[in-house]
Amino acid sequence: MTEPTHMAPAQSLAAAVREAAALLAEAGVPSPRADAELLADHLLNVGLGRLRSLMLGDTPAPRGYAELVAERARRIPLQHITGVAHFRYLELAVGPGVFIPRPETESVVQLAIDHVRGVATPRIVDLGTGSGAIAGSLASEVPGAEVHAVEFSPFAHAWAAKNLAPLGVNLVLGDLRDAFPELNGSVDVVVSNPPYIPAEAIPNEPEVALHDPPEALYGGGADGMELPTAAAASAARLLRSGGYFVMEHAEVQSGWIAAMLGRTGTWTGIRTHLDLNGKERATSAVLADPTTRNERMGQ
């Protein structure tokens, strides 16, 4: 008589997450434990609090977990695997062809929100919206806001359209250099996180170098400043006198950005802002009225 065969017991969730975290750490993933838990929750969809409770018992690891961990170990971005990026209060659809929004950009959004606090119906423009993270956050967090966004890449525009359609944002496919001529001189706030990496600078992280679209990274020219300069020029065209401009940049570019804004004679109140890591992440300025501009230029 043949002895019955017994299947090996499924690996527990806790053991699987521990092994996944170790594998991801060995692969150089910056946040191995967090990513291991997020991948498990992507399959179980119970929330991280409940997931950690389940890890205290004998809950088995979800089917397909090892395959997702292997993808992440190859430095496929976590957000490409899950199809979701969390940004402030939004859950954004993302994937190949669109820049993954970064946590440091959340502080740039906060600067814009703080500036329009108390304004009944602020008109806001996001230049180079990517996934729609900035425009979507402003539309969802600023009551009565009229938000416009432009994106140059057709691939990124498709992701932004999916994210922004439910939020009432006016999204166009176009170039930030000449977008929204019909709004010239009428905008309260312009926000931009333009590409700004210099041409010869290759990002260290494989997730960025291999998976973020190049058109979302490189700002043009040897110093990467072509698109940031263009964003500032568009902001000056779009804003009303006294309107507010805030732009994200690399920490090493803060002095250059401030000097560039100051040279034009168009801006006043130029300020550099730190992100949550204490890095000089953004620069803001207020559009001077024409009289002040002429005085500053010696006219």
PDB file of C-alpha atoms in Angstrom:
ATOM      1  CA  MET A   1       0.000   0.000   0.000  1.00  0.00           C
ATOM      2  CA  THR A   2       1.410   3.368  -1.015  1.00  0.00           C
ATOM      3  CA  GLU A   3       2.054   5.840   1.761  1.00  0.00           C
ATOM      4  CA  PRO A   4       0.122   9.127   1.319  1.00  0.00           C
ATOM      5  CA  THR A   5       2.265  12.079   0.314  1.00  0.00           C
ATOM      6  CA  HIS A   6       2.155  15.255   2.393  1.00  0.00           C
ATOM      7  CA  MET A   7       2.759  18.705   0.974  1.00  0.00           C
ATOM      8  CA  ALA A   8       5.284  20.816   2.824  1.00  0.00           C
ATOM      9  CA  PRO A   9       3.564  23.479   4.909  1.00  0.00           C
ATOM     10  CA  ALA A  10       3.437  26.917   3.301  1.00  0.00           C
ATOM     11  CA  GLN A  11       6.027  29.378   4.544  1.00  0.00           C
ATOM     12  CA  SER A  12       4.631  31.725   7.141  1.00  0.00           C
ATOM     13  CA  LEU A  13       4.100  35.366   6.280  1.00  0.00           C
ATOM     14  CA  ALA A  14       6.538  36.477   8.971  1.00  0.00           C
ATOM     15  CA  ALA A  15       9.295  34.184   7.705  1.00  0.00           C
ATOM     16  CA  ALA A  16       8.689  35.183   4.102  1.00  0.00           C
ATOM     17  CA  VAL A  17       8.898  38.893   4.917  1.00  0.00           C
ATOM     18  CA  ARG A  18      12.103  38.360   6.914  1.00  0.00           C
ATOM     19  CA  GLU A  19      13.693  36.473   4.031  1.00  0.00           C
ATOM     20  CA  ALA A  20      12.476  39.070   1.544  1.00  0.00           C
ATOM     21  CA  ALA A  21      13.937  41.924   3.586  1.00  0.00           C
ATOM     22  CA  ALA A  22      17.292  40.127   3.756  1.00  0.00           C
ATOM     23  CA  LEU A  23      17.272  39.473   0.004  1.00  0.00           C
ATOM     24  CA  LEU A  24      16.392  43.090  -0.802  1.00  0.00           C
ATOM     25  CA  ALA A  25      19.067  44.385   1.575  1.00  0.00           C
ATOM     26  CA  GLU A  26      21.635  42.204  -0.172  1.00  0.00           C
ATOM     27  CA  ALA A  27      20.485  43.624  -3.517  1.00  0.00           C
ATOM     28  CA  GLY A  28      21.109  47.168  -2.236  1.00  0.00           C
ATOM     29  CA  VAL A  29      17.470  48.262  -2.001  1.00  0.00           C
ATOM     30  CA  PRO A  30      17.450  51.360   0.252  1.00  0.00           C
ATOM     31  CA  SER A  31      14.410  50.372   2.367  1.00  0.00           C
ATOM     32  CA  PRO A  32      14.356  46.561   2.325  1.00  0.00           C
ATOM     33  CA  ARG A  33      12.040  45.894   5.264  1.00  0.00           C
ATOM     34  CA  ALA A  34       9.487  48.501   4.222  1.00  0.00           C
ATOM     35  CA  ASP A  35       9.491  47.259   0.631  1.00  0.00           C
ATOM     36  CA  ALA A  36       9.108  43.649   1.753  1.00  0.00           C
ATOM     37  CA  GLU A  37       6.037  44.581   3.789  1.00  0.00           C
ATOM     38  CA  LEU A  38       4.571  46.748   1.027  1.00  0.00           C
ATOM     39  CA  LEU A  39       4.892  43.935  -1.503  1.00  0.00           C
ATOM     40  CA  ALA A  40       3.124  41.551   0.869  1.00  0.00           C
ATOM     41  CA  ASP A  41       0.371  44.077   1.449  1.00  0.00           C
ATOM     42  CA  HIS A  42       0.028  44.617  -2.294  1.00  0.00           C
ATOM     43  CA  LEU A  43      -1.064  40.977  -2.546  1.00  0.00           C
ATOM     44  CA  LEU A  44      -3.067  40.776   0.679  1.00  0.00           C
ATOM     45  CA  ASN A  45      -4.557  44.301   0.594  1.00  0.00           C
ATOM     46  CA  VAL A  46      -5.122  44.451   4.348  1.00  0.00           C
ATOM     47  CA  GLY A  47      -3.141  47.589   5.285  1.00  0.00           C
ATOM     48  CA  LEU A  48       0.236  47.629   7.005  1.00  0.00           C
ATOM     49  CA  GLY A  49      -1.227  47.608  10.524  1.00  0.00           C
ATOM     50  CA  ARG A  50      -3.224  44.457   9.862  1.00  0.00           C
ATOM     51  CA  LEU A  51      -0.318  42.912   7.956  1.00  0.00           C
ATOM     52  CA  ARG A  52       1.962  43.259  10.972  1.00  0.00           C
ATOM     53  CA  SER A  53      -0.708  41.701  13.179  1.00  0.00           C
ATOM     54  CA  LEU A  54      -0.959  38.739  10.799  1.00  0.00           C
ATOM     55  CA  MET A  55       2.809  38.323  10.981  1.00  0.00           C
ATOM     56  CA  LEU A  56       2.484  37.554  14.687  1.00  0.00           C
ATOM     57  CA  GLY A  57       0.521  34.395  13.885  1.00  0.00           C
ATOM     58  CA  ASP A  58       0.863  31.543  11.408  1.00  0.00           C
ATOM     59  CA  THR A  59      -0.692  33.231   8.383  1.00  0.00           C
ATOM     60  CA  PRO A  60       0.898  31.807   5.222  1.00  0.00           C
ATOM     61  CA  ALA A  61       2.747  33.985   2.738  1.00  0.00           C
ATOM     62  CA  PRO A  62       0.547  35.021  -0.201  1.00  0.00           C
ATOM     63  CA  ARG A  63       0.859  33.217  -3.517  1.00  0.00           C
ATOM     64  CA  GLY A  64       3.224  35.022  -5.904  1.00  0.00           C
ATOM     65  CA  TYR A  65       5.080  36.881  -3.167  1.00  0.00           C
ATOM     66  CA  ALA A  66       8.486  35.421  -3.988  1.00  0.00           C
ATOM     67  CA  GLU A  67       8.154  36.477  -7.616  1.00  0.00           C
ATOM     68  CA  LEU A  68       7.411  40.087  -6.675  1.00  0.00           C
ATOM     69  CA  VAL A  69      10.346  40.151  -4.264  1.00  0.00           C
ATOM     70  CA  ALA A  70      12.622  38.841  -7.017  1.00  0.00           C
ATOM     71  CA  GLU A  71      11.497  41.687  -9.291  1.00  0.00           C
ATOM     72  CA  ARG A  72      12.263  44.250  -6.598  1.00  0.00           C
ATOM     73  CA  ALA A  73      15.653  42.646  -5.996  1.00  0.00           C
ATOM     74  CA  ARG A  74      16.421  43.348  -9.659  1.00  0.00           C
ATOM     75  CA  ARG A  75      15.806  47.028  -8.730  1.00  0.00           C
ATOM     76  CA  ILE A  76      12.532  47.320 -10.585  1.00  0.00           C
ATOM     77  CA  PRO A  77      10.898  50.305  -8.844  1.00  0.00           C
ATOM     78  CA  LEU A  78       8.443  49.263  -6.148  1.00  0.00           C
ATOM     79  CA  GLN A  79       5.829  51.546  -7.701  1.00  0.00           C
ATOM     80  CA  HIS A  80       6.162  49.824 -11.085  1.00  0.00           C
ATOM     81  CA  ILE A  81       5.487  46.485  -9.414  1.00  0.00           C
ATOM     82  CA  THR A  82       2.466  47.655  -7.446  1.00  0.00           C
ATOM     83  CA  GLY A  83       1.269  50.207 -10.023  1.00  0.00           C
ATOM     84  CA  VAL A  84       0.754  52.757  -7.266  1.00  0.00           C
ATOM     85  CA  ALA A  85       2.676  55.714  -5.828  1.00  0.00           C
ATOM     86  CA  HIS A  86       1.535  57.373  -2.610  1.00  0.00           C
ATOM     87  CA  PHE A  87       1.945  61.155  -2.524  1.00  0.00           C
ATOM     88  CA  ARG A  88       0.523  63.263   0.283  1.00  0.00           C
ATOM     89  CA  TYR A  89      -3.143  62.161   0.417  1.00  0.00           C
ATOM     90  CA  LEU A  90      -3.248  60.716  -3.093  1.00  0.00           C
ATOM     91  CA  GLU A  91      -2.829  57.215  -4.483  1.00  0.00           C
ATOM     92  CA  LEU A  92      -1.472  57.723  -8.000  1.00  0.00           C
ATOM     93  CA  ALA A  93      -1.421  55.235 -10.860  1.00  0.00           C
ATOM     94  CA  VAL A  94       2.138  54.990 -12.203  1.00  0.00           C
ATOM     95  CA  GLY A  95       4.235  52.739 -14.396  1.00  0.00           C
ATOM     96  CA  PRO A  96       6.821  52.759 -17.184  1.00  0.00           C
ATOM     97  CA  GLY A  97       7.045  56.097 -18.956  1.00  0.00           C
ATOM     98  CA  VAL A  98       6.314  58.374 -16.016  1.00  0.00           C
ATOM     99  CA  PHE A  99       8.521  59.855 -13.299  1.00  0.00           C
ATOM    100  CA  ILE A 100       7.804  58.363  -9.884  1.00  0.00           C
ATOM    101  CA  PRO A 101       6.901  61.218  -7.504  1.00  0.00           C
ATOM    102  CA  ARG A 102       9.302  61.657  -4.591  1.00  0.00           C
ATOM    103  CA  PRO A 103       8.466  62.409  -0.947  1.00  0.00           C
ATOM    104  CA  GLU A 104      10.604  65.571  -0.979  1.00  0.00           C
ATOM    105  CA  THR A 105       8.243  67.139  -3.514  1.00  0.00           C
ATOM    106  CA  GLU A 106       5.470  67.043  -0.908  1.00  0.00           C
ATOM    107  CA  SER A 107       7.088  70.020   0.844  1.00  0.00           C
ATOM    108  CA  VAL A 108       7.000  72.001  -2.423  1.00  0.00           C
ATOM    109  CA  VAL A 109       3.247  71.402  -2.623  1.00  0.00           C
ATOM    110  CA  GLN A 110       2.899  72.605   0.970  1.00  0.00           C
ATOM    111  CA  LEU A 111       4.564  75.910   0.096  1.00  0.00           C
ATOM    112  CA  ALA A 112       1.955  76.524  -2.598  1.00  0.00           C
ATOM    113  CA  ILE A 113      -0.898  75.509  -0.296  1.00  0.00           C
ATOM    114  CA  ASP A 114       0.323  77.837   2.444  1.00  0.00           C
ATOM    115  CA  HIS A 115       0.548  80.734   0.006  1.00  0.00           C
ATOM    116  CA  VAL A 116      -3.068  80.464  -1.208  1.00  0.00           C
ATOM    117  CA  ARG A 117      -4.577  79.813   2.196  1.00  0.00           C
ATOM    118  CA  GLY A 118      -7.619  82.067   2.523  1.00  0.00           C
ATOM    119  CA  VAL A 119      -7.864  82.835  -1.218  1.00  0.00           C
ATOM    120  CA  ALA A 120     -11.402  81.997  -2.340  1.00  0.00           C
ATOM    121  CA  THR A 121     -10.761  80.638  -5.851  1.00  0.00           C
ATOM    122  CA  PRO A 122      -7.029  80.561  -6.541  1.00  0.00           C
ATOM    123  CA  ARG A 123      -5.862  79.882 -10.090  1.00  0.00           C
ATOM    124  CA  ILE A 124      -2.863  77.530 -10.050  1.00  0.00           C
ATOM    125  CA  VAL A 125      -0.650  76.157 -12.836  1.00  0.00           C
ATOM    126  CA  ASP A 126       1.646  73.121 -12.615  1.00  0.00           C
ATOM    127  CA  LEU A 127       4.381  73.186 -15.269  1.00  0.00           C
ATOM    128  CA  GLY A 128       5.578  69.668 -16.155  1.00  0.00           C
ATOM    129  CA  THR A 129       3.109  67.653 -14.113  1.00  0.00           C
ATOM    130  CA  GLY A 130       4.437  64.130 -14.764  1.00  0.00           C
ATOM    131  CA  SER A 131       2.092  61.749 -12.963  1.00  0.00           C
ATOM    132  CA  GLY A 132      -0.040  64.666 -11.802  1.00  0.00           C
ATOM    133  CA  ALA A 133       1.173  64.511  -8.204  1.00  0.00           C
ATOM    134  CA  ILE A 134       1.505  68.264  -7.640  1.00  0.00           C
ATOM    135  CA  ALA A 135      -1.585  69.326  -9.594  1.00  0.00           C
ATOM    136  CA  GLY A 136      -3.695  66.557  -8.070  1.00  0.00           C
ATOM    137  CA  SER A 137      -2.647  67.415  -4.532  1.00  0.00           C
ATOM    138  CA  LEU A 138      -3.432  71.091  -5.039  1.00  0.00           C
ATOM    139  CA  ALA A 139      -6.818  70.307  -6.578  1.00  0.00           C
ATOM    140  CA  SER A 140      -7.759  67.959  -3.743  1.00  0.00           C
ATOM    141  CA  GLU A 141      -6.390  70.036  -0.849  1.00  0.00           C
ATOM    142  CA  VAL A 142      -7.198  73.634  -1.832  1.00  0.00           C
ATOM    143  CA  PRO A 143     -10.961  74.268  -1.733  1.00  0.00           C
ATOM    144  CA  GLY A 144     -12.220  76.117  -4.805  1.00  0.00           C
ATOM    145  CA  ALA A 145      -8.893  75.952  -6.640  1.00  0.00           C
ATOM    146  CA  GLU A 146      -8.828  76.156 -10.426  1.00  0.00           C
ATOM    147  CA  VAL A 147      -5.863  73.976 -11.366  1.00  0.00           C
ATOM    148  CA  HIS A 148      -4.208  73.689 -14.784  1.00  0.00           C
ATOM    149  CA  ALA A 149      -1.361  71.304 -15.658  1.00  0.00           C
ATOM    150  CA  VAL A 150       0.817  70.688 -18.697  1.00  0.00           C
ATOM    151  CA  GLU A 151       2.927  67.640 -19.594  1.00  0.00           C
ATOM    152  CA  PHE A 152       5.183  67.214 -22.639  1.00  0.00           C
ATOM    153  CA  SER A 153       5.581  63.416 -22.731  1.00  0.00           C
ATOM    154  CA  PRO A 154       2.615  61.539 -24.236  1.00  0.00           C
ATOM    155  CA  PHE A 155       3.359  58.573 -21.966  1.00  0.00           C
ATOM    156  CA  ALA A 156       3.426  60.650 -18.777  1.00  0.00           C
ATOM    157  CA  HIS A 157       0.392  62.606 -19.995  1.00  0.00           C
ATOM    158  CA  ALA A 158      -1.574  59.350 -20.222  1.00  0.00           C
ATOM    159  CA  TRP A 159      -0.784  58.520 -16.582  1.00  0.00           C
ATOM    160  CA  ALA A 160      -1.582  62.089 -15.494  1.00  0.00           C
ATOM    161  CA  ALA A 161      -4.915  61.980 -17.329  1.00  0.00           C
ATOM    162  CA  LYS A 162      -5.883  58.866 -15.381  1.00  0.00           C
ATOM    163  CA  ASN A 163      -4.905  60.472 -12.073  1.00  0.00           C
ATOM    164  CA  LEU A 164      -6.271  63.971 -12.649  1.00  0.00           C
ATOM    165  CA  ALA A 165      -9.578  63.301 -14.411  1.00  0.00           C
ATOM    166  CA  PRO A 166     -11.463  62.624 -11.146  1.00  0.00           C
ATOM    167  CA  LEU A 167     -10.028  65.804  -9.588  1.00  0.00           C
ATOM    168  CA  GLY A 168     -11.211  68.324 -12.180  1.00  0.00           C
ATOM    169  CA  VAL A 169      -7.752  69.481 -13.270  1.00  0.00           C
ATOM    170  CA  ASN A 170      -7.428  71.011 -16.747  1.00  0.00           C
ATOM    171  CA  LEU A 171      -4.617  68.893 -18.217  1.00  0.00           C
ATOM    172  CA  VAL A 172      -3.020  69.603 -21.596  1.00  0.00           C
ATOM    173  CA  LEU A 173      -0.352  67.857 -23.638  1.00  0.00           C
ATOM    174  CA  GLY A 174       2.225  70.498 -24.491  1.00  0.00           C
ATOM    175  CA  ASP A 175       5.455  72.333 -23.727  1.00  0.00           C
ATOM    176  CA  LEU A 176       5.870  74.238 -20.467  1.00  0.00           C
ATOM    177  CA  ARG A 177       7.656  76.967 -22.442  1.00  0.00           C
ATOM    178  CA  ASP A 178       4.485  78.222 -24.128  1.00  0.00           C
ATOM    179  CA  ALA A 179       1.614  76.536 -22.265  1.00  0.00           C
ATOM    180  CA  PHE A 180      -1.648  78.309 -21.400  1.00  0.00           C
ATOM    181  CA  PRO A 181      -1.210  81.618 -23.267  1.00  0.00           C
ATOM    182  CA  GLU A 182      -4.886  82.298 -22.516  1.00  0.00           C
ATOM    183  CA  LEU A 183      -3.980  82.521 -18.804  1.00  0.00           C
ATOM    184  CA  ASN A 184      -1.185  85.098 -19.178  1.00  0.00           C
ATOM    185  CA  GLY A 185      -1.138  87.574 -16.316  1.00  0.00           C
ATOM    186  CA  SER A 186      -4.008  85.942 -14.413  1.00  0.00           C
ATOM    187  CA  VAL A 187      -2.492  83.120 -12.332  1.00  0.00           C
ATOM    188  CA  ASP A 188      -2.068  83.254  -8.556  1.00  0.00           C
ATOM    189  CA  VAL A 189       0.500  80.446  -8.163  1.00  0.00           C
ATOM    190  CA  VAL A 190       2.807  78.595 -10.558  1.00  0.00           C
ATOM    191  CA  VAL A 191       4.474  75.421  -9.308  1.00  0.00           C
ATOM    192  CA  SER A 192       7.070  73.401 -11.193  1.00  0.00           C
ATOM    193  CA  ASN A 193       9.260  70.381 -10.652  1.00  0.00           C
ATOM    194  CA  PRO A 194      11.029  70.490 -14.012  1.00  0.00           C
ATOM    195  CA  PRO A 195      13.797  68.139 -15.158  1.00  0.00           C
ATOM    196  CA  TYR A 196      17.055  69.572 -13.836  1.00  0.00           C
ATOM    197  CA  ILE A 197      19.809  66.918 -13.918  1.00  0.00           C
ATOM    198  CA  PRO A 198      22.922  68.003 -15.913  1.00  0.00           C
ATOM    199  CA  ALA A 199      23.563  66.131 -19.152  1.00  0.00           C
ATOM    200  CA  GLU A 200      26.624  64.243 -17.902  1.00  0.00           C
ATOM    201  CA  ALA A 201      25.275  63.362 -14.454  1.00  0.00           C
ATOM    202  CA  ILE A 202      24.076  59.750 -14.307  1.00  0.00           C
ATOM    203  CA  PRO A 203      21.863  58.974 -11.286  1.00  0.00           C
ATOM    204  CA  ASN A 204      23.341  56.436  -8.875  1.00  0.00           C
ATOM    205  CA  GLU A 205      20.128  54.537  -8.140  1.00  0.00           C
ATOM    206  CA  PRO A 206      19.232  51.884 -10.756  1.00  0.00           C
ATOM    207  CA  GLU A 207      15.547  52.623 -10.184  1.00  0.00           C
ATOM    208  CA  VAL A 208      16.143  56.167 -11.438  1.00  0.00           C
ATOM    209  CA  ALA A 209      18.836  55.604 -14.055  1.00  0.00           C
ATOM    210  CA  LEU A 210      17.111  52.640 -15.720  1.00  0.00           C
ATOM    211  CA  HIS A 211      13.415  53.241 -15.153  1.00  0.00           C
ATOM    212  CA  ASP A 212      12.600  56.945 -14.826  1.00  0.00           C
ATOM    213  CA  PRO A 213      12.143  58.402 -18.341  1.00  0.00           C
ATOM    214  CA  PRO A 214      15.166  60.480 -19.417  1.00  0.00           C
ATOM    215  CA  GLU A 215      12.952  63.391 -20.494  1.00  0.00           C
ATOM    216  CA  ALA A 216      11.789  63.679 -16.873  1.00  0.00           C
ATOM    217  CA  LEU A 217      15.343  63.784 -15.520  1.00  0.00           C
ATOM    218  CA  TYR A 218      17.643  65.851 -17.722  1.00  0.00           C
ATOM    219  CA  GLY A 219      17.049  69.591 -17.751  1.00  0.00           C
ATOM    220  CA  GLY A 220      18.869  70.409 -20.969  1.00  0.00           C
ATOM    221  CA  GLY A 221      22.334  71.831 -21.465  1.00  0.00           C
ATOM    222  CA  ALA A 222      25.532  70.902 -19.689  1.00  0.00           C
ATOM    223  CA  ASP A 223      24.256  72.309 -16.388  1.00  0.00           C
ATOM    224  CA  GLY A 224      20.680  71.013 -16.696  1.00  0.00           C
ATOM    225  CA  MET A 225      19.274  74.526 -16.361  1.00  0.00           C
ATOM    226  CA  GLU A 226      17.490  75.029 -19.691  1.00  0.00           C
ATOM    227  CA  LEU A 227      14.096  73.775 -18.531  1.00  0.00           C
ATOM    228  CA  PRO A 228      14.240  75.364 -15.048  1.00  0.00           C
ATOM    229  CA  THR A 229      15.056  78.692 -16.738  1.00  0.00           C
ATOM    230  CA  ALA A 230      12.166  78.181 -19.158  1.00  0.00           C
ATOM    231  CA  ALA A 231       9.816  77.334 -16.281  1.00  0.00           C
ATOM    232  CA  ALA A 232      10.733  80.599 -14.554  1.00  0.00           C
ATOM    233  CA  ALA A 233      10.109  82.550 -17.767  1.00  0.00           C
ATOM    234  CA  SER A 234       6.702  80.910 -18.200  1.00  0.00           C
ATOM    235  CA  ALA A 235       5.848  81.634 -14.584  1.00  0.00           C
ATOM    236  CA  ALA A 236       6.662  85.335 -15.125  1.00  0.00           C
ATOM    237  CA  ARG A 237       4.379  85.321 -18.165  1.00  0.00           C
ATOM    238  CA  LEU A 238       1.480  83.533 -16.447  1.00  0.00           C
ATOM    239  CA  LEU A 239       1.414  85.171 -13.020  1.00  0.00           C
ATOM    240  CA  ARG A 240      -0.418  88.314 -12.053  1.00  0.00           C
ATOM    241  CA  SER A 241       1.597  90.970 -10.209  1.00  0.00           C
ATOM    242  CA  GLY A 242       2.175  89.635  -6.708  1.00  0.00           C
ATOM    243  CA  GLY A 243       1.727  86.059  -7.896  1.00  0.00           C
ATOM    244  CA  TYR A 244       3.830  83.300  -6.356  1.00  0.00           C
ATOM    245  CA  PHE A 245       6.281  80.947  -8.089  1.00  0.00           C
ATOM    246  CA  VAL A 246       7.871  77.911  -6.454  1.00  0.00           C
ATOM    247  CA  MET A 247      10.189  75.471  -8.200  1.00  0.00           C
ATOM    248  CA  GLU A 248      11.930  72.303  -7.061  1.00  0.00           C
ATOM    249  CA  HIS A 249      15.595  71.705  -7.878  1.00  0.00           C
ATOM    250  CA  ALA A 250      18.663  69.799  -6.741  1.00  0.00           C
ATOM    251  CA  GLU A 251      20.221  71.080  -3.528  1.00  0.00           C
ATOM    252  CA  VAL A 252      23.426  72.097  -5.336  1.00  0.00           C
ATOM    253  CA  GLN A 253      21.438  74.311  -7.719  1.00  0.00           C
ATOM    254  CA  SER A 254      19.791  76.583  -5.151  1.00  0.00           C
ATOM    255  CA  GLY A 255      22.334  79.398  -5.461  1.00  0.00           C
ATOM    256  CA  TRP A 256      22.225  79.322  -9.262  1.00  0.00           C
ATOM    257  CA  ILE A 257      18.401  79.390  -9.312  1.00  0.00           C
ATOM    258  CA  ALA A 258      18.205  82.302  -6.866  1.00  0.00           C
ATOM    259  CA  ALA A 259      20.810  84.272  -8.846  1.00  0.00           C
ATOM    260  CA  MET A 260      19.009  83.552 -12.130  1.00  0.00           C
ATOM    261  CA  LEU A 261      15.714  84.840 -10.728  1.00  0.00           C
ATOM    262  CA  GLY A 262      17.417  87.884  -9.253  1.00  0.00           C
ATOM    263  CA  ARG A 263      19.149  88.875 -12.499  1.00  0.00           C
ATOM    264  CA  THR A 264      15.905  89.251 -14.414  1.00  0.00           C
ATOM    265  CA  GLY A 265      14.572  92.060 -12.229  1.00  0.00           C
ATOM    266  CA  THR A 266      11.182  90.358 -12.492  1.00  0.00           C
ATOM    267  CA  TRP A 267      11.074  88.804  -9.043  1.00  0.00           C
ATOM    268  CA  THR A 268      11.074  89.919  -5.441  1.00  0.00           C
ATOM    269  CA  GLY A 269      11.112  88.006  -2.151  1.00  0.00           C
ATOM    270  CA  ILE A 270      13.366  85.260  -3.518  1.00  0.00           C
ATOM    271  CA  ARG A 271      13.722  82.499  -0.909  1.00  0.00           C
ATOM    272  CA  THR A 272      15.309  79.074  -0.696  1.00  0.00           C
ATOM    273  CA  HIS A 273      13.381  76.342   1.146  1.00  0.00           C
ATOM    274  CA  LEU A 274      14.592  73.190   2.889  1.00  0.00           C
ATOM    275  CA  ASP A 275      12.912  69.815   2.517  1.00  0.00           C
ATOM    276  CA  LEU A 276      12.277  67.415   5.406  1.00  0.00           C
ATOM    277  CA  ASN A 277      15.874  66.190   5.151  1.00  0.00           C
ATOM    278  CA  GLY A 278      17.248  69.706   5.570  1.00  0.00           C
ATOM    279  CA  LYS A 279      18.324  69.997   1.929  1.00  0.00           C
ATOM    280  CA  GLU A 280      17.833  73.129  -0.173  1.00  0.00           C
ATOM    281  CA  ARG A 281      15.071  71.638  -2.288  1.00  0.00           C
ATOM    282  CA  ALA A 282      13.031  74.572  -3.656  1.00  0.00           C
ATOM    283  CA  THR A 283      13.175  78.270  -4.445  1.00  0.00           C
ATOM    284  CA  SER A 284      10.219  80.647  -4.404  1.00  0.00           C
ATOM    285  CA  ALA A 285       9.702  84.216  -5.549  1.00  0.00           C
ATOM    286  CA  VAL A 286       6.941  86.785  -5.973  1.00  0.00           C
ATOM    287  CA  LEU A 287       6.316  88.513  -9.299  1.00  0.00           C
ATOM    288  CA  ALA A 288       7.030  92.190  -8.852  1.00  0.00           C
ATOM    289  CA  ASP A 289       4.571  94.743 -10.211  1.00  0.00           C
ATOM    290  CA  PRO A 290       5.710  96.598 -13.364  1.00  0.00           C
ATOM    291  CA  THR A 291       6.643  99.794 -11.503  1.00  0.00           C
ATOM    292  CA  THR A 292       8.872  97.905  -9.097  1.00  0.00           C
ATOM    293  CA  ARG A 293      10.417  95.957 -11.963  1.00  0.00           C
ATOM    294  CA  ASN A 294      11.350  99.135 -13.809  1.00  0.00           C
ATOM    295  CA  GLU A 295      12.886 100.631 -10.692  1.00  0.00           C
ATOM    296  CA  ARG A 296      14.915  97.475 -10.061  1.00  0.00           C
ATOM    297  CA  MET A 297      16.221  97.560 -13.644  1.00  0.00           C
ATOM    298  CA  GLY A 298      17.103 101.253 -13.345  1.00  0.00           C
ATOM    299  CA  GLN A 299      14.507 102.437 -15.847  1.00  0.00           C
TER     300      GLN A 299
END
